[in-house]
Amino acid sequence: MRVVVAEDLAELASEWIAERSAGTDPFRLALAGGSTPKAVYERLASLDLEWHRWHVWWGDERLVPSDHADSNERMAREALLNRVAIPEEQIHPLRSTEVALPDRFDLVLLGIGADGHTASLFPGDPGLDAVEPIIRVERPDHPRLSLTFPVVNGTRAAAFLVSGEGKREVLGRVLAGESQLPASRVAAQETLVLADQAAVPVA
């Protein structure tokens, strides 16, 4: 797992994603939710890219209406998708376990929770060993849908977006390979962490 660090994570990650998309047709991407990806998406929206080649899914989603404040779809549409020229038919919200996925993603974006979860794959959940591509995950706030490890680890690249001092401890544990943390189980063809300085563990 390679770590790339910059003071401005949104700038680093948006430029890296843009480079990954260049020349890939179609470019098949799964988005992450959360405040850190939101800043990345807002920066991405300012770039002049070949958006017509992009096909977009989500790595996980809460089972709430698409206009709900907790919806990852709503966040991504407001920060990115409503601001760029990706054809609507190439946007694939994660609203059921029957959503059709590509044979292989070019890039899956991920976050890391304080408990080491990624997407909606949480420590101790039976879904960690699921073989289905999409599973329903019961949580105290809202039920969720999530891509599973066979999909995430089958992608060409998986990138964690990590920012803030509050993620430093768990990122250190993930980089150390603690097997009980779901994020430690991500092992795509290329797996890397895009982080700001505050999130990087002190050596």
mmCIF file of C-alpha atoms in Angstrom:
data_model
loop_
_atom_site.group_PDB
_atom_site.id
_atom_site.type_symbol
_atom_site.label_atom_id
_atom_site.label_comp_id
_atom_site.label_asym_id
_atom_site.label_seq_id
_atom_site.Cartn_x
_atom_site.Cartn_y
_atom_site.Cartn_z
ATOM 1 C CA MET A 1 0.000 0.000 0.000
ATOM 2 C CA ARG A 2 1.683 3.163 -1.245
ATOM 3 C CA VAL A 3 1.187 6.515 0.504
ATOM 4 C CA VAL A 4 1.198 9.846 -1.351
ATOM 5 C CA VAL A 5 1.129 12.962 0.816
ATOM 6 C CA ALA A 6 0.432 16.617 0.059
ATOM 7 C CA GLU A 7 -0.564 19.701 2.034
ATOM 8 C CA ASP A 8 -3.663 20.113 -0.144
ATOM 9 C CA LEU A 9 -5.381 16.738 -0.428
ATOM 10 C CA ALA A 10 -8.160 18.000 -2.706
ATOM 11 C CA GLU A 11 -5.613 19.261 -5.220
ATOM 12 C CA LEU A 12 -3.489 16.112 -5.016
ATOM 13 C CA ALA A 13 -6.402 13.700 -5.334
ATOM 14 C CA SER A 14 -8.290 15.571 -8.051
ATOM 15 C CA GLU A 15 -5.192 15.811 -10.251
ATOM 16 C CA TRP A 16 -4.354 12.156 -9.615
ATOM 17 C CA ILE A 17 -7.888 11.056 -10.532
ATOM 18 C CA ALA A 18 -7.761 13.240 -13.652
ATOM 19 C CA GLU A 19 -4.516 11.567 -14.701
ATOM 20 C CA ARG A 20 -6.017 8.117 -14.132
ATOM 21 C CA SER A 21 -8.990 8.985 -16.312
ATOM 22 C CA ALA A 22 -6.893 10.253 -19.221
ATOM 23 C CA GLY A 23 -7.084 7.963 -22.223
ATOM 24 C CA THR A 24 -9.374 5.456 -20.507
ATOM 25 C CA ASP A 25 -12.602 4.974 -22.424
ATOM 26 C CA PRO A 26 -14.854 4.246 -20.692
ATOM 27 C CA PHE A 27 -13.479 5.389 -17.325
ATOM 28 C CA ARG A 28 -15.357 3.392 -14.680
ATOM 29 C CA LEU A 29 -15.240 4.956 -11.229
ATOM 30 C CA ALA A 30 -16.846 4.185 -7.860
ATOM 31 C CA LEU A 31 -17.205 7.203 -5.585
ATOM 32 C CA ALA A 32 -16.794 7.405 -1.823
ATOM 33 C CA GLY A 33 -18.960 9.426 0.543
ATOM 34 C CA GLY A 34 -17.947 11.796 3.312
ATOM 35 C CA SER A 35 -16.515 15.263 3.831
ATOM 36 C CA THR A 36 -13.013 14.489 2.535
ATOM 37 C CA PRO A 37 -14.211 13.180 -0.847
ATOM 38 C CA LYS A 38 -16.604 16.136 -1.129
ATOM 39 C CA ALA A 39 -13.693 18.576 -1.228
ATOM 40 C CA VAL A 40 -11.988 16.389 -3.839
ATOM 41 C CA TYR A 41 -15.125 16.298 -6.008
ATOM 42 C CA GLU A 42 -15.522 20.064 -5.823
ATOM 43 C CA ARG A 43 -11.959 20.478 -7.046
ATOM 44 C CA LEU A 44 -12.495 17.865 -9.771
ATOM 45 C CA ALA A 45 -15.513 19.788 -11.040
ATOM 46 C CA SER A 46 -13.265 22.755 -11.838
ATOM 47 C CA LEU A 47 -11.088 20.707 -14.211
ATOM 48 C CA ASP A 48 -11.577 20.478 -17.964
ATOM 49 C CA LEU A 49 -11.814 16.728 -18.504
ATOM 50 C CA GLU A 50 -13.390 14.417 -21.057
ATOM 51 C CA TRP A 51 -16.426 13.855 -18.884
ATOM 52 C CA HIS A 52 -18.355 12.036 -21.613
ATOM 53 C CA ARG A 53 -16.072 9.019 -21.025
ATOM 54 C CA TRP A 54 -16.880 8.782 -17.320
ATOM 55 C CA HIS A 55 -19.220 6.123 -15.921
ATOM 56 C CA VAL A 56 -19.935 6.577 -12.221
ATOM 57 C CA TRP A 57 -21.098 4.268 -9.436
ATOM 58 C CA TRP A 58 -20.858 4.456 -5.633
ATOM 59 C CA GLY A 59 -18.856 2.283 -3.247
ATOM 60 C CA ASP A 60 -21.574 2.455 -0.613
ATOM 61 C CA GLU A 61 -24.823 4.244 0.093
ATOM 62 C CA ARG A 62 -27.320 4.752 2.886
ATOM 63 C CA LEU A 63 -30.824 3.555 2.072
ATOM 64 C CA VAL A 64 -32.383 7.010 2.230
ATOM 65 C CA PRO A 65 -34.065 9.143 -0.454
ATOM 66 C CA SER A 66 -31.590 10.591 -2.941
ATOM 67 C CA ASP A 67 -32.319 14.125 -1.676
ATOM 68 C CA HIS A 68 -31.701 13.175 1.980
ATOM 69 C CA ALA A 69 -28.925 15.002 3.833
ATOM 70 C CA ASP A 70 -27.168 11.676 4.527
ATOM 71 C CA SER A 71 -27.220 10.497 0.907
ATOM 72 C CA ASN A 72 -23.845 9.938 -0.730
ATOM 73 C CA GLU A 73 -25.562 10.355 -4.092
ATOM 74 C CA ARG A 74 -26.849 13.800 -3.127
ATOM 75 C CA MET A 75 -23.406 14.907 -1.951
ATOM 76 C CA ALA A 76 -21.687 13.706 -5.124
ATOM 77 C CA ARG A 77 -24.291 15.300 -7.375
ATOM 78 C CA GLU A 78 -24.029 18.651 -5.622
ATOM 79 C CA ALA A 79 -20.225 18.628 -5.452
ATOM 80 C CA LEU A 80 -19.459 17.139 -8.878
ATOM 81 C CA LEU A 81 -22.038 15.419 -11.057
ATOM 82 C CA ASN A 82 -24.446 18.344 -11.475
ATOM 83 C CA ARG A 83 -21.522 20.557 -12.449
ATOM 84 C CA VAL A 84 -19.928 18.498 -15.229
ATOM 85 C CA ALA A 85 -21.079 16.942 -18.498
ATOM 86 C CA ILE A 86 -21.329 13.267 -17.562
ATOM 87 C CA PRO A 87 -24.389 11.870 -19.394
ATOM 88 C CA GLU A 88 -27.103 10.956 -16.911
ATOM 89 C CA GLU A 89 -27.353 7.436 -18.314
ATOM 90 C CA GLN A 90 -23.708 6.941 -17.273
ATOM 91 C CA ILE A 91 -24.482 7.685 -13.619
ATOM 92 C CA HIS A 92 -25.524 4.583 -11.688
ATOM 93 C CA PRO A 93 -26.869 5.268 -8.166
ATOM 94 C CA LEU A 94 -26.508 2.457 -5.647
ATOM 95 C CA ARG A 95 -30.144 1.945 -4.676
ATOM 96 C CA SER A 96 -30.434 -1.846 -4.579
ATOM 97 C CA THR A 97 -28.290 -4.960 -4.571
ATOM 98 C CA GLU A 98 -29.328 -5.470 -8.208
ATOM 99 C CA VAL A 99 -27.412 -2.489 -9.622
ATOM 100 C CA ALA A 100 -25.400 -3.650 -12.619
ATOM 101 C CA LEU A 101 -21.665 -3.216 -12.103
ATOM 102 C CA PRO A 102 -18.872 -3.257 -14.668
ATOM 103 C CA ASP A 103 -16.760 -6.377 -15.018
ATOM 104 C CA ARG A 104 -13.944 -4.350 -13.506
ATOM 105 C CA PHE A 105 -13.658 -0.825 -12.146
ATOM 106 C CA ASP A 106 -10.791 1.384 -13.234
ATOM 107 C CA LEU A 107 -10.801 3.147 -9.861
ATOM 108 C CA VAL A 108 -12.608 2.757 -6.544
ATOM 109 C CA LEU A 109 -12.339 5.666 -4.103
ATOM 110 C CA LEU A 110 -12.520 4.788 -0.414
ATOM 111 C CA GLY A 111 -12.447 6.371 3.005
ATOM 112 C CA ILE A 112 -11.280 5.012 6.349
ATOM 113 C CA GLY A 113 -13.478 5.304 9.425
ATOM 114 C CA ALA A 114 -12.098 5.719 12.918
ATOM 115 C CA ASP A 115 -12.932 2.045 13.542
ATOM 116 C CA GLY A 116 -11.098 0.964 10.394
ATOM 117 C CA HIS A 117 -14.191 0.425 8.258
ATOM 118 C CA THR A 118 -14.139 1.233 4.557
ATOM 119 C CA ALA A 119 -17.118 1.618 2.221
ATOM 120 C CA SER A 120 -19.790 0.132 4.536
ATOM 121 C CA LEU A 121 -17.696 -2.873 5.515
ATOM 122 C CA PHE A 122 -17.397 -2.700 9.300
ATOM 123 C CA PRO A 123 -15.258 -4.688 11.765
ATOM 124 C CA GLY A 124 -16.887 -7.965 12.731
ATOM 125 C CA ASP A 125 -19.706 -7.812 10.174
ATOM 126 C CA PRO A 126 -20.544 -11.048 8.329
ATOM 127 C CA GLY A 127 -20.481 -9.063 5.083
ATOM 128 C CA LEU A 128 -16.700 -8.918 5.266
ATOM 129 C CA ASP A 129 -16.605 -12.394 3.734
ATOM 130 C CA ALA A 130 -19.460 -11.909 1.268
ATOM 131 C CA VAL A 131 -18.977 -13.144 -2.271
ATOM 132 C CA GLU A 132 -21.910 -11.180 -3.732
ATOM 133 C CA PRO A 133 -20.853 -7.939 -5.419
ATOM 134 C CA ILE A 134 -23.259 -5.764 -3.393
ATOM 135 C CA ILE A 135 -24.622 -6.416 0.080
ATOM 136 C CA ARG A 136 -27.088 -4.798 2.462
ATOM 137 C CA VAL A 137 -25.544 -3.771 5.773
ATOM 138 C CA GLU A 138 -27.660 -3.072 8.853
ATOM 139 C CA ARG A 139 -26.477 -0.035 10.838
ATOM 140 C CA PRO A 140 -27.960 1.949 13.767
ATOM 141 C CA ASP A 141 -28.624 5.064 11.685
ATOM 142 C CA HIS A 142 -29.706 3.780 8.267
ATOM 143 C CA PRO A 143 -29.377 0.442 6.467
ATOM 144 C CA ARG A 144 -26.687 0.653 3.807
ATOM 145 C CA LEU A 145 -25.569 -0.939 0.598
ATOM 146 C CA SER A 146 -21.905 -1.635 -0.035
ATOM 147 C CA LEU A 147 -19.599 -3.055 -2.619
ATOM 148 C CA THR A 148 -17.747 -6.080 -1.264
ATOM 149 C CA PHE A 149 -14.089 -7.072 -1.232
ATOM 150 C CA PRO A 150 -14.240 -9.215 -4.393
ATOM 151 C CA VAL A 151 -15.283 -6.072 -6.297
ATOM 152 C CA VAL A 152 -12.956 -3.650 -4.520
ATOM 153 C CA ASN A 153 -9.946 -5.943 -4.770
ATOM 154 C CA GLY A 154 -10.719 -6.721 -8.395
ATOM 155 C CA THR A 155 -10.395 -3.086 -9.458
ATOM 156 C CA ARG A 156 -7.397 -1.723 -11.334
ATOM 157 C CA ALA A 157 -6.787 0.830 -8.574
ATOM 158 C CA ALA A 158 -8.203 1.564 -5.134
ATOM 159 C CA ALA A 159 -7.390 4.855 -3.444
ATOM 160 C CA PHE A 160 -8.086 5.846 0.150
ATOM 161 C CA LEU A 161 -8.737 9.575 0.648
ATOM 162 C CA VAL A 162 -7.613 10.418 4.177
ATOM 163 C CA SER A 163 -7.407 13.805 5.862
ATOM 164 C CA GLY A 164 -7.074 15.273 9.316
ATOM 165 C CA GLU A 165 -5.285 14.476 12.540
ATOM 166 C CA GLY A 166 -8.283 12.425 13.669
ATOM 167 C CA LYS A 167 -7.434 9.726 11.126
ATOM 168 C CA ARG A 168 -3.734 9.492 12.000
ATOM 169 C CA GLU A 169 -4.031 6.665 14.519
ATOM 170 C CA VAL A 170 -6.266 4.417 12.426
ATOM 171 C CA LEU A 171 -4.252 5.063 9.271
ATOM 172 C CA GLY A 172 -1.149 3.928 11.127
ATOM 173 C CA ARG A 173 -2.905 0.712 12.096
ATOM 174 C CA VAL A 174 -4.078 0.104 8.531
ATOM 175 C CA LEU A 175 -0.587 0.683 7.153
ATOM 176 C CA ALA A 176 0.707 -1.767 9.762
ATOM 177 C CA GLY A 177 -1.682 -4.348 8.296
ATOM 178 C CA GLU A 178 -3.879 -5.031 11.329
ATOM 179 C CA SER A 179 -6.041 -7.799 9.920
ATOM 180 C CA GLN A 180 -9.141 -7.036 12.016
ATOM 181 C CA LEU A 181 -9.527 -3.668 10.296
ATOM 182 C CA PRO A 182 -11.557 -3.946 7.080
ATOM 183 C CA ALA A 183 -9.486 -1.224 5.397
ATOM 184 C CA SER A 184 -6.410 -3.436 5.821
ATOM 185 C CA ARG A 185 -8.052 -6.035 3.574
ATOM 186 C CA VAL A 186 -8.082 -3.785 0.513
ATOM 187 C CA ALA A 187 -5.622 -5.262 -1.973
ATOM 188 C CA ALA A 188 -6.416 -4.071 -5.493
ATOM 189 C CA GLN A 189 -3.973 -4.327 -8.378
ATOM 190 C CA GLU A 190 -2.792 -0.888 -7.225
ATOM 191 C CA THR A 191 -3.714 0.262 -3.730
ATOM 192 C CA LEU A 192 -2.647 3.610 -2.384
ATOM 193 C CA VAL A 193 -3.414 6.222 0.241
ATOM 194 C CA LEU A 194 -3.786 9.864 -0.767
ATOM 195 C CA ALA A 195 -3.425 11.850 2.446
ATOM 196 C CA ASP A 196 -2.717 15.288 3.820
ATOM 197 C CA GLN A 197 0.129 15.890 6.225
ATOM 198 C CA ALA A 198 -2.119 15.925 9.293
ATOM 199 C CA ALA A 199 -3.309 12.348 8.673
ATOM 200 C CA VAL A 200 0.125 10.804 8.246
ATOM 201 C CA PRO A 201 1.368 8.803 11.255
ATOM 202 C CA VAL A 202 4.472 10.179 12.909
ATOM 203 C CA ALA A 203 7.384 7.814 12.386
#
